[in-house]
Tab-separated table of C-alpha atoms in Angstrom:
chain	number	residue	atom	x	y	z
A	1	MET	CA	-48.387	-38.554	15.496
A	2	THR	CA	-50.224	-35.331	14.882
A	3	GLY	CA	-49.491	-34.116	18.403
A	4	GLU	CA	-45.757	-34.703	17.972
A	5	ARG	CA	-45.787	-33.110	14.550
A	6	ARG	CA	-47.630	-30.091	15.929
A	7	LYS	CA	-45.049	-29.689	18.730
A	8	GLU	CA	-42.251	-29.963	16.171
A	9	GLU	CA	-43.860	-27.248	14.015
A	10	GLU	CA	-44.279	-25.011	17.081
A	11	ARG	CA	-40.589	-25.488	17.959
A	12	HIS	CA	-39.637	-24.663	14.370
A	13	ILE	CA	-41.765	-21.493	14.427
A	14	THR	CA	-40.286	-20.486	17.799
A	15	THR	CA	-36.725	-21.099	16.581
A	16	THR	CA	-37.375	-19.121	13.391
A	17	SER	CA	-38.845	-16.238	15.399
A	18	VAL	CA	-35.842	-16.153	17.742
A	19	ILE	CA	-33.435	-16.138	14.786
A	20	ASN	CA	-35.395	-13.330	13.096
A	21	ILE	CA	-35.406	-11.220	16.267
A	22	ALA	CA	-31.669	-11.816	16.834
A	23	THR	CA	-30.920	-10.842	13.232
A	24	LEU	CA	-33.025	-7.695	13.546
A	25	LEU	CA	-31.214	-6.709	16.755
A	26	LEU	CA	-27.813	-7.314	15.163
A	27	VAL	CA	-28.666	-5.211	12.098
A	28	THR	CA	-30.020	-2.432	14.331
A	29	PHE	CA	-26.820	-2.481	16.388
A	30	ILE	CA	-24.615	-2.363	13.281
A	31	LEU	CA	-26.553	0.626	11.948
A	32	LEU	CA	-26.705	2.540	15.226
A	33	VAL	CA	-23.027	2.358	16.219
A	34	PRO	CA	-21.725	4.497	13.295
A	35	ALA	CA	-24.695	6.853	13.654
A	36	SER	CA	-23.948	7.378	17.335
A	37	ASN	CA	-20.324	8.184	16.441
A	38	ALA	CA	-21.538	10.755	13.924
A	39	LEU	CA	-23.468	12.543	16.652
A	40	ASP	CA	-20.345	12.930	18.790
A	41	ASN	CA	-19.654	16.661	18.572
A	42	ASP	CA	-17.179	16.809	21.460
A	43	LYS	CA	-14.109	16.604	19.208
A	44	ASP	CA	-12.344	19.788	18.210
A	45	GLU	CA	-12.258	21.188	14.668
A	46	LYS	CA	-8.669	20.033	14.054
A	47	GLU	CA	-9.800	16.403	14.162
A	48	LYS	CA	-12.635	17.024	11.710
A	49	THR	CA	-10.695	18.871	9.011
A	50	LYS	CA	-7.314	18.797	7.348
A	51	LEU	CA	-5.704	21.660	5.446
A	52	VAL	CA	-4.352	20.907	1.960
A	53	VAL	CA	-1.804	23.368	0.549
A	54	VAL	CA	-0.824	23.327	-3.139
A	55	THR	CA	2.181	25.482	-4.111
A	56	ASN	CA	3.032	26.375	-7.708
A	57	ASN	CA	6.777	25.921	-8.231
A	58	HIS	CA	6.343	26.391	-12.010
A	59	THR	CA	7.870	29.256	-13.942
A	60	ASN	CA	4.393	29.812	-15.372
A	61	TYR	CA	0.792	29.609	-14.209
A	62	LEU	CA	-0.604	26.402	-12.754
A	63	SER	CA	-4.324	25.929	-13.319
A	64	ILE	CA	-5.959	23.692	-10.736
A	65	ARG	CA	-9.427	22.476	-9.774
A	66	CYS	CA	-10.023	20.241	-6.760
A	67	PHE	CA	-13.086	18.153	-5.968
A	68	SER	CA	-14.496	15.307	-3.902
A	69	PHE	CA	-17.829	13.531	-3.662
A	70	ASP	CA	-19.037	16.251	-1.299
A	71	LYS	CA	-17.336	19.449	-2.485
A	72	ASP	CA	-16.255	21.024	-5.755
A	73	PHE	CA	-14.027	24.101	-6.176
A	74	ASN	CA	-13.741	26.362	-9.211
A	75	VAL	CA	-10.612	26.481	-11.352
A	76	VAL	CA	-7.848	28.581	-9.785
A	77	HIS	CA	-4.881	29.943	-11.784
A	78	LEU	CA	-1.799	30.147	-9.574
A	79	LYS	CA	1.110	32.448	-10.388
A	80	PRO	CA	4.631	31.126	-9.662
A	81	TRP	CA	5.050	30.418	-5.923
A	82	ALA	CA	1.389	31.179	-5.261
A	83	GLN	CA	-0.607	28.800	-3.067
A	84	PHE	CA	-4.079	27.304	-3.148
A	85	LYS	CA	-5.384	26.176	0.245
A	86	PHE	CA	-8.543	24.305	1.130
A	87	LYS	CA	-9.896	22.307	4.042
A	88	VAL	CA	-10.945	18.700	3.725
A	89	HIS	CA	-13.773	17.719	6.058
A	90	ILE	CA	-13.055	14.175	7.170
A	91	ARG	CA	-16.121	11.964	7.201
A	92	LYS	CA	-17.205	10.731	10.610
A	93	ILE	CA	-18.847	7.632	9.198
A	94	TYR	CA	-16.259	5.664	7.220
A	95	PRO	CA	-13.418	8.239	7.314
A	96	SER	CA	-11.471	6.027	4.908
A	97	ALA	CA	-13.895	7.196	2.199
A	98	THR	CA	-12.602	10.776	2.553
A	99	MET	CA	-10.649	11.648	-0.583
A	100	PHE	CA	-9.929	14.811	-2.597
A	101	ASN	CA	-8.796	14.773	-6.228
A	102	CYS	CA	-7.272	17.668	-8.132
A	103	SER	CA	-6.944	18.260	-11.863
A	104	THR	CA	-4.333	20.567	-13.310
A	105	ASN	CA	-3.322	21.592	-16.799
A	106	MET	CA	-0.684	18.821	-16.547
A	107	GLY	CA	-2.655	15.891	-15.135
A	108	THR	CA	-4.586	14.633	-12.138
A	109	PHE	CA	-3.582	13.572	-8.635
A	110	VAL	CA	-5.123	12.581	-5.308
A	111	ALA	CA	-4.539	15.560	-2.998
A	112	PHE	CA	-5.905	13.938	0.158
A	113	LYS	CA	-6.366	10.336	1.172
A	114	TYR	CA	-6.966	8.899	4.623
A	115	ASN	CA	-3.762	6.825	4.570
A	116	TYR	CA	-1.317	9.635	3.715
A	117	HIS	CA	1.075	10.375	6.604
A	118	CYS	CA	-0.036	13.998	6.560
A	119	SER	CA	-3.659	12.972	7.225
A	120	GLN	CA	-2.811	11.921	10.773
A	121	ASP	CA	-3.786	14.208	13.650
A	122	LEU	CA	-0.101	14.891	14.403
A	123	TYR	CA	0.261	17.063	11.309
A	124	ASP	CA	-1.379	20.376	10.446
A	125	SER	CA	-1.547	20.055	6.671
A	126	CYS	CA	-0.926	18.012	3.539
A	127	ASP	CA	1.480	19.977	1.340
A	128	TRP	CA	2.021	19.630	-2.406
A	129	ARG	CA	4.489	21.369	-4.711
A	130	PHE	CA	4.519	21.379	-8.528
A	131	ASP	CA	7.174	22.103	-11.099
A	132	GLU	CA	7.358	21.493	-14.856
A	133	GLU	CA	8.381	17.849	-14.463
A	134	ASN	CA	6.978	16.441	-11.232
A	135	VAL	CA	4.623	16.816	-8.351
A	136	TYR	CA	5.988	16.523	-4.809
A	137	ARG	CA	4.184	15.692	-1.583
A	138	TRP	CA	5.749	16.618	1.738
A	139	ASN	CA	6.265	13.556	3.909
A	140	PRO	CA	6.214	14.853	7.496
A	141	LYS	CA	7.511	11.582	8.900
A	142	LEU	CA	10.620	11.599	6.691
A	143	LYS	CA	10.775	15.423	6.619
A	144	THR	CA	11.372	15.501	2.873
A	145	TRP	CA	9.551	16.066	-0.425
A	146	ILE	CA	8.595	12.819	-2.177
A	147	SER	CA	8.556	12.990	-5.979
A	148	TYR	CA	5.654	11.535	-7.955
A	149	TYR	CA	5.718	10.891	-11.670
A	150	TYR	CA	3.394	13.504	-13.075
A	151	ASP	CA	2.243	13.104	-16.651
A	152	PRO	CA	-1.033	14.094	-18.267
A	153	ASN	CA	-3.687	11.441	-17.962
A	154	TYR	CA	-5.070	11.406	-21.492
A	155	GLU	CA	-7.998	9.233	-20.474
A	156	SER	CA	-8.988	12.046	-18.121
A	157	LEU	CA	-8.658	14.540	-20.984
A	158	ASN	CA	-11.426	12.694	-22.820
A	159	ARG	CA	-13.644	12.808	-19.725
A	160	GLY	CA	-12.858	16.443	-18.945
A	161	GLY	CA	-10.714	15.564	-15.929
A	162	VAL	CA	-7.633	17.529	-16.970
A	163	ILE	CA	-8.419	21.217	-17.266
A	164	LYS	CA	-7.315	23.697	-19.890
A	165	GLY	CA	-4.418	25.727	-18.581
A	166	TYR	CA	-3.940	29.467	-18.459
A	167	PHE	CA	-0.580	30.598	-19.811
A	168	ALA	CA	0.834	34.106	-19.868
A	169	ASN	CA	4.493	34.659	-20.713
């Protein structure tokens, strides 16, 4: 009986070792595939960045500050029809996590998201336009400005998300 029990224990140890090694190899593979993609520097700059253009269609100044997890810009005060442009660097590992938010004196909005039509490689930029009532994002597929309800986010005011505007009449 002891001989059979010993063989059974050896088989159990062998099976456990094989499972542990297979698990280790699988985890290593899962970790190395995204890392190897991050090292791929053969793609041109257009694929790595996207231009975001914000145009002030107000009759007054538009104060704006844009930020992401990786980058933070200072507040910019745009005169009527002035533009604020910045480049979004799209993450190589998990590009869907690439997002840019902007706060204005009127509210907050998401200026860049991976699933916007303008984020595709076919298009050069993501364009936004603001007036006193709404914010508009250019939809390159439909070739028209899409209106978004744009109202101050008072929860963001309490957290400092909406910035104090600069007005000069």
